XYZ file of C-alpha atoms in Angstrom:
601
model
C 142.047 48.834 -162.642
C 139.409 46.612 -163.152
C 137.698 47.134 -166.748
C 134.375 47.379 -167.631
C 132.992 44.616 -170.434
C 131.220 47.601 -172.131
C 134.792 48.634 -172.780
C 136.963 45.200 -173.684
C 134.009 44.899 -176.153
C 134.633 48.372 -177.738
C 138.208 47.633 -177.451
C 137.735 44.521 -179.719
C 135.100 45.251 -181.882
C 137.394 48.608 -183.030
C 140.297 46.185 -183.930
C 139.395 42.548 -184.671
C 140.467 42.147 -188.538
C 143.105 45.126 -188.319
C 146.434 45.018 -189.408
C 149.511 46.304 -187.455
C 149.725 48.780 -189.239
C 146.410 50.301 -189.406
C 146.186 49.246 -185.554
C 148.437 51.603 -184.497
C 146.214 54.400 -185.675
C 142.952 52.505 -183.956
C 145.232 52.611 -180.854
C 145.902 56.035 -180.051
C 142.406 56.961 -180.662
C 140.510 54.571 -178.048
C 144.176 55.347 -176.032
C 142.452 59.295 -176.444
C 139.048 58.425 -176.146
C 139.526 57.045 -173.184
C 142.281 58.959 -171.055
C 144.563 56.057 -171.147
C 147.895 54.982 -172.786
C 148.448 53.274 -175.375
C 149.814 50.240 -173.840
C 146.753 50.044 -172.102
C 145.027 49.762 -174.929
C 146.755 47.129 -175.522
C 146.320 45.080 -172.327
C 142.657 45.549 -173.062
C 143.145 43.901 -176.566
C 145.370 41.348 -175.227
C 142.661 39.803 -172.894
C 140.313 39.190 -175.328
C 142.962 37.361 -177.870
C 144.058 39.780 -179.930
C 148.379 40.901 -179.646
C 149.586 43.102 -182.346
C 153.867 43.263 -180.781
C 155.559 41.060 -182.991
C 156.952 38.423 -180.543
C 160.944 38.002 -180.345
C 162.077 35.593 -182.188
C 164.543 33.959 -178.574
C 161.824 35.089 -176.239
C 162.117 31.555 -174.320
C 166.432 31.573 -174.150
C 167.948 32.836 -172.163
C 172.598 33.206 -171.413
C 171.031 32.055 -168.315
C 170.522 27.841 -169.268
C 168.440 25.633 -167.263
C 171.395 23.452 -166.432
C 173.670 26.390 -164.662
C 170.867 26.718 -162.929
C 170.780 23.416 -161.212
C 174.169 23.264 -160.781
C 173.820 26.617 -158.278
C 170.699 25.402 -156.823
C 173.321 21.908 -156.114
C 175.236 24.720 -153.871
C 171.436 25.043 -151.691
C 170.312 22.199 -151.036
C 173.485 21.127 -149.757
C 173.946 23.208 -147.935
C 170.289 22.775 -146.418
C 170.594 21.600 -141.940
C 168.993 20.159 -139.925
C 166.291 22.710 -138.992
C 165.451 22.615 -142.674
C 166.794 26.308 -143.515
C 169.204 27.442 -146.146
C 172.343 29.433 -144.927
C 173.871 29.970 -148.228
C 172.314 32.432 -150.694
C 171.491 31.824 -154.072
C 174.373 35.457 -155.076
C 177.153 33.589 -153.045
C 176.381 30.248 -155.364
C 176.198 32.001 -158.312
C 179.714 33.880 -157.967
C 181.069 30.157 -156.303
C 179.782 28.660 -159.687
C 182.327 31.428 -161.429
C 185.013 31.047 -159.739
C 185.190 27.940 -160.487
C 185.389 28.685 -164.455
C 181.662 27.700 -164.565
C 179.776 30.225 -167.149
C 176.751 31.777 -165.872
C 175.626 33.406 -169.109
C 177.400 36.897 -168.028
C 173.593 37.690 -166.880
C 172.876 40.107 -163.902
C 173.128 38.072 -159.994
C 169.418 39.537 -160.430
C 168.560 38.080 -163.265
C 170.292 34.956 -162.282
C 168.233 34.711 -158.775
C 165.203 34.748 -161.571
C 165.838 32.712 -163.893
C 165.972 30.154 -161.028
C 162.515 31.034 -159.889
C 161.383 30.206 -163.153
C 162.982 27.307 -162.965
C 161.656 26.556 -159.428
C 164.740 25.712 -158.671
C 164.849 28.084 -155.938
C 165.453 27.909 -152.028
C 162.006 28.582 -151.708
C 160.843 26.025 -153.856
C 163.615 23.609 -153.066
C 162.081 23.718 -149.139
C 158.625 23.091 -150.606
C 157.033 20.191 -149.009
C 156.997 16.886 -152.372
C 153.035 17.057 -153.151
C 151.339 14.228 -151.481
C 148.138 11.722 -152.011
C 144.537 11.831 -149.528
C 144.568 8.979 -148.173
C 140.636 7.119 -147.191
C 139.947 4.760 -144.702
C 137.483 2.172 -145.439
C 135.055 2.636 -141.990
C 135.466 3.387 -138.397
C 138.441 1.256 -137.039
C 139.987 0.331 -140.199
C 142.942 2.389 -139.280
C 144.138 4.062 -136.523
C 147.214 6.154 -135.804
C 149.185 6.607 -132.381
C 151.549 8.884 -131.314
C 153.876 9.575 -128.289
C 154.677 13.406 -127.981
C 157.589 13.827 -124.567
C 156.371 17.930 -123.320
C 159.436 19.025 -121.711
C 158.799 21.772 -120.394
C 156.562 20.481 -117.604
C 158.057 17.992 -114.253
C 155.588 16.640 -111.489
C 155.904 17.341 -108.020
C 154.628 15.653 -105.060
C 154.017 18.992 -103.041
C 153.437 21.448 -106.005
C 152.220 19.235 -108.643
C 152.183 19.786 -111.996
C 154.713 22.216 -113.093
C 157.144 24.334 -115.933
C 161.311 23.678 -115.670
C 162.185 26.566 -116.604
C 160.272 29.600 -118.816
C 163.331 30.611 -120.856
C 163.088 26.983 -121.753
C 160.340 28.014 -124.763
C 162.886 31.355 -124.949
C 166.188 30.036 -126.153
C 166.547 26.703 -127.691
C 170.173 25.895 -126.289
C 167.930 26.560 -122.988
C 165.792 23.980 -124.186
C 168.727 21.522 -125.648
C 170.837 22.339 -122.249
C 167.505 21.318 -120.097
C 166.785 18.272 -121.669
C 170.251 16.705 -120.988
C 169.517 17.219 -117.150
C 165.693 15.615 -117.340
C 165.223 11.726 -115.166
C 161.783 11.554 -116.081
C 159.537 13.505 -118.014
C 155.662 14.316 -119.212
C 154.298 12.089 -121.858
C 151.320 12.455 -123.779
C 150.445 8.860 -125.555
C 147.725 9.293 -128.447
C 145.364 7.307 -130.470
C 142.711 8.750 -133.097
C 140.797 6.998 -135.883
C 141.704 7.845 -139.306
C 137.655 7.830 -140.502
C 135.302 9.440 -137.815
C 138.399 11.767 -135.985
C 137.360 10.113 -132.384
C 140.646 10.272 -129.924
C 141.785 9.301 -126.575
C 145.073 10.360 -125.645
C 146.817 9.993 -121.685
C 149.172 11.453 -119.764
C 152.775 8.845 -118.322
C 155.072 9.832 -116.426
C 159.216 8.462 -116.979
C 162.009 8.405 -117.889
C 161.039 7.561 -122.054
C 159.007 5.177 -123.497
C 158.361 1.875 -121.934
C 156.764 -1.343 -124.130
C 154.860 -1.674 -120.598
C 153.417 2.119 -121.147
C 152.544 1.506 -124.694
C 150.298 -1.894 -124.518
C 148.884 -0.035 -120.909
C 147.849 2.961 -122.882
C 146.167 1.100 -126.081
C 144.196 -1.886 -123.775
C 142.378 1.510 -122.853
C 142.130 3.153 -125.902
C 140.617 -0.103 -126.972
C 138.483 -0.725 -124.323
C 134.885 1.123 -123.674
C 135.486 4.096 -122.082
C 132.201 4.018 -119.967
C 134.941 1.405 -117.971
C 137.520 3.771 -117.480
C 135.279 6.250 -116.213
C 133.612 4.389 -113.988
C 137.293 4.293 -112.485
C 138.068 7.129 -112.905
C 135.203 9.013 -110.473
C 134.227 5.781 -108.723
C 130.410 5.410 -109.011
C 130.015 9.579 -109.151
C 130.276 9.075 -113.423
C 126.983 9.121 -113.865
C 126.223 12.004 -115.768
C 128.996 10.942 -118.203
C 128.262 7.517 -119.176
C 127.227 7.121 -122.665
C 129.073 9.906 -124.479
C 131.822 8.703 -125.355
C 131.755 6.370 -128.128
C 135.202 4.838 -129.013
C 136.261 1.282 -128.895
C 137.438 -1.923 -129.990
C 140.266 -3.511 -131.998
C 141.672 -1.755 -134.866
C 142.630 -3.981 -138.244
C 145.074 -1.557 -139.216
C 147.984 0.565 -137.005
C 150.237 3.140 -138.151
C 153.380 4.129 -136.218
C 156.609 4.948 -135.700
C 159.637 2.912 -135.678
C 159.854 3.265 -132.147
C 160.841 0.942 -128.702
C 157.168 0.942 -127.731
C 156.411 -0.697 -131.538
C 159.353 -3.273 -131.495
C 159.097 -4.730 -128.357
C 158.997 -8.601 -129.439
C 156.456 -8.507 -126.456
C 153.708 -5.579 -128.128
C 154.605 -7.352 -131.891
C 153.050 -10.579 -129.997
C 149.904 -8.645 -128.851
C 149.950 -7.291 -132.349
C 149.321 -10.908 -134.084
C 147.771 -12.456 -131.313
C 144.703 -9.523 -131.909
C 145.589 -9.253 -135.860
C 147.229 -6.179 -136.093
C 148.168 -5.823 -138.972
C 151.285 -3.035 -137.625
C 152.431 -0.435 -140.331
C 155.622 1.290 -139.617
C 156.833 4.206 -141.080
C 160.642 5.614 -141.135
C 161.213 9.122 -138.324
C 161.032 12.208 -140.136
C 158.961 11.991 -141.917
C 155.112 12.726 -140.139
C 153.497 13.103 -143.241
C 152.611 9.335 -142.881
C 150.396 9.646 -140.244
C 149.050 13.565 -140.265
C 145.177 12.561 -138.579
C 148.043 12.333 -135.470
C 150.203 15.400 -135.913
C 146.791 17.023 -137.186
C 145.423 15.750 -133.684
C 148.466 16.694 -130.961
C 147.915 20.749 -132.286
C 144.166 20.036 -131.170
C 145.510 18.837 -127.933
C 147.579 21.368 -127.349
C 144.122 23.493 -127.103
C 144.020 21.319 -124.102
C 147.323 22.187 -122.337
C 146.601 25.537 -123.275
C 144.445 25.396 -120.010
C 146.954 23.845 -117.808
C 148.388 28.012 -117.413
C 145.517 28.267 -115.375
C 145.080 25.785 -112.704
C 147.679 23.572 -111.739
C 146.622 19.529 -111.427
C 148.124 17.691 -107.680
C 149.089 14.845 -109.792
C 149.526 12.492 -113.109
C 145.466 10.843 -111.745
C 143.897 14.551 -111.595
C 145.692 15.807 -114.466
C 143.809 12.214 -117.095
C 141.087 12.261 -115.895
C 140.394 16.488 -116.652
C 142.429 14.872 -119.805
C 139.753 11.600 -120.263
C 136.571 15.233 -118.913
C 137.899 17.163 -122.316
C 137.782 13.713 -124.667
C 134.133 12.833 -123.283
C 133.347 16.984 -125.067
C 136.062 17.227 -127.725
C 134.662 13.380 -128.987
C 130.566 14.366 -128.235
C 130.540 17.867 -128.823
C 132.559 20.186 -131.596
C 131.667 18.525 -135.169
C 134.028 16.494 -137.305
C 134.359 18.232 -140.480
C 131.540 19.639 -140.260
C 129.658 16.955 -140.928
C 128.679 15.833 -137.310
C 130.298 15.045 -133.380
C 133.248 12.679 -133.757
C 131.065 9.807 -131.363
C 128.571 10.082 -133.706
C 130.873 9.644 -136.963
C 132.363 6.503 -135.402
C 129.242 5.762 -133.726
C 128.108 3.971 -137.696
C 130.347 1.087 -137.245
C 129.283 -2.033 -138.758
C 129.247 -5.280 -135.852
C 131.081 -6.564 -138.946
C 133.602 -4.055 -138.776
C 133.894 -3.237 -133.985
C 135.853 -6.169 -132.760
C 136.571 -6.267 -129.492
C 139.553 -6.341 -127.043
C 139.620 -8.922 -124.844
C 139.160 -8.702 -121.262
C 142.916 -7.344 -118.771
C 142.802 -10.685 -118.138
C 143.145 -13.021 -121.203
C 145.005 -9.731 -122.755
C 148.150 -9.708 -119.929
C 148.821 -13.349 -121.571
C 148.950 -12.401 -125.160
C 152.475 -9.741 -124.274
C 154.898 -12.551 -124.482
C 158.670 -12.264 -125.222
C 159.647 -14.885 -127.755
C 159.722 -18.257 -126.320
C 163.549 -19.509 -125.658
C 163.951 -22.848 -124.700
C 166.474 -24.382 -121.696
C 167.650 -27.811 -120.399
C 167.113 -28.217 -116.432
C 169.999 -30.511 -114.747
C 168.826 -33.306 -112.662
C 167.817 -30.945 -109.649
C 165.361 -29.948 -112.439
C 166.911 -26.532 -112.058
C 167.322 -23.984 -115.213
C 168.672 -20.613 -115.767
C 167.046 -17.243 -117.511
C 168.786 -13.934 -117.259
C 170.868 -14.573 -113.994
C 168.107 -15.972 -112.043
C 167.339 -20.195 -111.172
C 163.690 -21.710 -111.247
C 162.822 -25.290 -110.239
C 160.903 -27.547 -112.388
C 157.944 -28.856 -110.122
C 157.119 -31.702 -112.602
C 160.023 -34.766 -111.845
C 160.089 -35.460 -115.343
C 161.826 -32.395 -116.095
C 165.358 -33.713 -115.233
C 167.430 -34.169 -117.691
C 165.142 -32.570 -121.002
C 164.290 -29.273 -122.614
C 161.820 -27.323 -121.727
C 159.747 -23.954 -123.397
C 160.119 -20.602 -121.642
C 158.062 -17.489 -122.389
C 158.468 -14.025 -120.116
C 155.368 -12.582 -119.373
C 156.495 -9.235 -119.121
C 153.047 -8.174 -116.570
C 154.077 -11.565 -114.608
C 158.145 -10.932 -114.972
C 160.610 -12.381 -113.606
C 158.021 -14.930 -112.697
C 157.877 -16.899 -115.861
C 155.911 -19.756 -117.619
C 157.652 -23.405 -118.466
C 156.083 -25.461 -120.885
C 156.904 -29.379 -120.459
C 154.962 -32.677 -121.301
C 152.091 -30.605 -121.656
C 151.379 -28.562 -118.756
C 152.321 -24.847 -118.003
C 154.337 -24.524 -114.773
C 154.499 -20.784 -114.024
C 157.777 -20.757 -111.907
C 158.821 -18.034 -109.777
C 162.744 -17.166 -108.987
C 164.122 -19.245 -106.500
C 166.295 -16.971 -103.342
C 169.604 -17.303 -102.721
C 171.466 -16.867 -98.605
C 173.923 -15.268 -97.504
C 176.451 -17.763 -99.050
C 174.983 -16.753 -102.720
C 172.915 -21.513 -102.245
C 170.167 -21.592 -103.680
C 167.341 -21.962 -100.938
C 164.813 -25.115 -102.689
C 166.990 -27.372 -101.326
C 166.356 -29.223 -97.809
C 169.207 -30.146 -95.171
C 170.844 -32.902 -93.774
C 168.881 -35.028 -92.265
C 166.129 -34.388 -92.541
C 166.515 -35.877 -96.533
C 163.679 -37.298 -98.219
C 164.320 -38.770 -101.976
C 162.306 -37.299 -104.545
C 158.590 -38.635 -105.813
C 159.164 -41.428 -108.586
C 158.866 -40.216 -111.653
C 156.415 -42.305 -114.062
C 159.255 -43.493 -115.980
C 161.242 -44.609 -112.153
C 158.054 -46.358 -111.569
C 158.093 -48.743 -114.894
C 161.951 -49.977 -114.294
C 160.551 -51.378 -111.799
C 158.555 -53.460 -113.898
C 160.689 -53.911 -116.132
C 163.352 -55.805 -113.748
C 160.873 -58.089 -112.797
C 159.400 -59.006 -116.764
C 163.600 -59.154 -117.941
C 164.274 -61.750 -114.367
C 161.496 -63.572 -115.513
C 163.604 -63.846 -118.627
C 166.619 -64.937 -116.604
C 168.395 -62.740 -116.515
C 169.764 -60.759 -112.652
C 170.240 -56.819 -111.700
C 173.224 -55.450 -110.343
C 173.879 -52.299 -108.884
C 171.650 -49.004 -107.137
C 170.072 -46.302 -108.754
C 170.855 -45.036 -112.174
C 174.267 -47.406 -111.929
C 171.521 -50.775 -112.466
C 172.455 -53.030 -115.104
C 171.712 -56.552 -115.787
C 173.552 -59.325 -116.434
C 173.028 -61.778 -118.914
C 171.587 -65.764 -117.914
C 174.713 -68.185 -117.597
C 175.315 -70.469 -120.645
C 172.454 -73.570 -121.500
C 169.550 -71.608 -119.854
C 166.802 -71.806 -121.664
C 165.493 -68.525 -122.577
C 161.406 -67.709 -123.575
C 162.641 -66.115 -125.434
C 163.578 -66.691 -129.346
C 166.846 -64.301 -130.450
C 169.032 -66.488 -132.237
C 168.976 -68.813 -135.249
C 165.093 -68.129 -136.976
C 166.282 -65.110 -138.234
C 166.927 -67.349 -142.377
C 163.662 -68.961 -141.768
C 162.231 -66.245 -142.822
C 163.691 -64.973 -145.911
C 161.779 -67.578 -148.047
C 161.837 -68.772 -151.096
C 163.510 -66.082 -152.613
C 166.472 -66.095 -155.414
C 168.630 -62.802 -156.565
C 169.603 -62.065 -160.034
C 173.804 -62.955 -160.107
C 175.088 -60.437 -162.615
C 178.016 -61.504 -164.211
C 181.142 -59.080 -163.759
C 184.234 -58.489 -166.162
C 187.432 -60.483 -165.159
C 190.007 -58.138 -164.058
C 193.959 -58.262 -164.827
C 195.891 -58.743 -162.163
C 199.045 -57.002 -162.641
C 201.673 -60.121 -160.959
C 203.012 -58.527 -157.272
C 206.489 -57.594 -157.242
C 208.986 -60.834 -156.014
C 210.148 -60.060 -152.342
C 214.025 -58.875 -151.727
C 214.958 -61.956 -149.794
C 215.505 -65.189 -151.970
C 213.997 -67.421 -148.605
C 210.951 -65.993 -148.896
C 209.944 -66.966 -152.954
C 207.509 -69.432 -153.820
C 206.172 -70.716 -156.589
C 202.948 -71.214 -156.320
C 202.784 -73.819 -158.365
C 203.728 -76.025 -155.352
C 201.136 -74.818 -152.833
C 198.569 -77.044 -152.294
C 195.225 -76.189 -152.147
C 193.747 -78.732 -150.612
C 190.451 -80.849 -149.967
C 188.215 -78.096 -149.278
C 188.698 -76.242 -152.654
C 186.964 -79.743 -154.766
C 183.107 -78.685 -153.487
C 181.163 -75.573 -153.421
C 178.228 -74.507 -151.912
C 174.360 -74.632 -153.174
C 173.579 -70.506 -153.672
C 176.650 -71.731 -156.117
C 176.028 -74.248 -157.663
C 172.367 -72.773 -158.734
C 174.848 -70.086 -160.455
C 176.570 -72.302 -162.518
C 173.115 -74.305 -163.647
C 171.480 -70.526 -163.756
C 174.459 -69.992 -166.174
C 173.845 -72.955 -168.420
C 170.056 -73.580 -168.776
C 168.293 -70.244 -168.018
C 164.768 -70.088 -165.196
C 165.173 -72.111 -162.452
C 161.581 -73.910 -162.209
C 160.670 -74.099 -158.458
C 160.160 -78.173 -158.348
C 163.108 -77.867 -159.996
C 164.929 -75.654 -156.758
C 163.551 -77.533 -154.129
C 164.440 -81.415 -155.132
C 167.863 -79.761 -155.597
C 167.903 -77.920 -152.418
C 166.517 -80.682 -150.410
C 169.830 -83.340 -151.937
C 172.272 -80.559 -152.279
C 171.445 -78.136 -149.500
C 174.570 -78.339 -147.472
C 176.608 -78.065 -150.757
C 178.027 -80.323 -153.354
C 181.132 -81.797 -154.964
C 182.251 -79.416 -158.272
C 182.546 -82.634 -160.712
C 179.634 -84.286 -159.737
C 177.708 -80.495 -160.489
C 178.867 -80.676 -163.723
C 177.259 -83.624 -164.610
C 174.096 -82.815 -163.080
C 174.296 -79.987 -164.553
C 175.010 -82.119 -168.271
C 172.246 -84.432 -167.004
C 169.408 -81.348 -166.438
C 170.282 -80.024 -170.052
C 170.345 -83.177 -171.618
C 166.965 -84.556 -169.496
C 168.020 -87.543 -168.308
C 169.007 -86.075 -164.649
C 165.568 -87.667 -162.630
C 166.122 -86.606 -158.311
C 164.878 -90.030 -157.060
C 167.924 -91.932 -155.827
C 167.892 -95.044 -158.029
C 168.396 -92.820 -160.558
C 171.064 -90.297 -158.925
C 174.248 -89.818 -160.535
C 177.272 -90.330 -159.083
C 180.634 -88.678 -159.564
C 182.917 -89.970 -161.151
C 186.969 -88.980 -160.458
């Protein structure tokens, strides 16, 4: 019961500053005066901060500690179903703990459940959604959210148009699951919404499931100016609808779930080409894209009208949907500020990235590039289909293949700086490729630039004295006969390219050679002293001579090197080498012929 401020002021003035004993008498007088109980007067005083009842020393303490309450809550959380229901009651959780030897403090079940609510670990607390942040987008087209919803209860019949599969399936969940398993095609609702302005667009597809091609087609229509779609939909009779639906352009960020549309490699190439930052969230988290989830409930207002009028086909359904989009984006206010099309029109030229035309758009949708090696007939195999490349140079070469979903099974073949659009080669009733030529009508393939160059190469080689044998790819060159004077300088001049170069000789370490074991057969034993080395061991090469000279005198001047090379380039006797080195050390050796020192012995 509400009490006036005058009464509260009177109670406060009467009890202010009194001790507990004095206040008891005064509280009784106030209760009699106002015709209420003493407890009511105490509550009035408490609202003004006046309390006389002594607080219990055990306040805040309970025989049911929080640790036990958490254990009971863990039992509840474990029993939660996928439908977000907890079938295990808290009283049963308390019983399970007591049966398992866990002390619950000996409190009553009611108090135990009350304590769980106090600690916010009851079943209702566990099912409460976690707190979340409010996300803000910077401007229109900064963030779009995309989603697909399957309308299981609807079907499209060529004779009856759109209808409901079974009214009972909306009443019984088991019936819904059973019916969903038998559905081969379903009505899918594709929708996208701008997070900043709330502008949206949606369209229906009738297919066996989410398809990457439908997703890319829908995004193209969402990103293109809507006047184009309005003209195409109403075939020129849309004058009253033009200019009333403003929502198009390429978004900077696209938020969607991890479905087959967004994970398709072809669509990922499209997003990369359009520089769309794709943000995928895990399933079961609808709040990750709350704007589109809220829009889906908003679109239910449109589908609620389908009870009163049935569309004849999918085109008529989408025509009604587009008409409803025009109205909902242009008339109702978003956040009580302005219509969605008006808010979206706040976008600037830098923020509005235009979507390319359909021809270029479809080329951006492509599978990852693969490579294939063409055989001698310039045929490659892709997805169990055979293709022939028109470029004759492709034989035996590796080519790059790009598959576009809108052109498949035709493929793009990139080779030698050219792009060839190849069609699959059909087969006849014998399983043979039909790209061949009949016997008797065979014509050689046009020579490649390489083959044409080979003819010129053979003529050039013949001018060098070579002859050619064989035909076709087995044609080989034969070397000229012995004594033929070739205009080419091939051998005998390589050492002259070295020039006046001298390499440093590294001093080595003597190797201790272990004597070999004597052979078992005495007839094979040979005395090393009896083996004659012959005269070959008495001469050394000029290089070896320079090594010995450098070891004795150090650096050899270029002039001395040249004089010694002229004299001993073909080698020098060991004795003469020792004499020359000694003479050079003493400074008595002269290069002229009259002072040449002859070796002795």
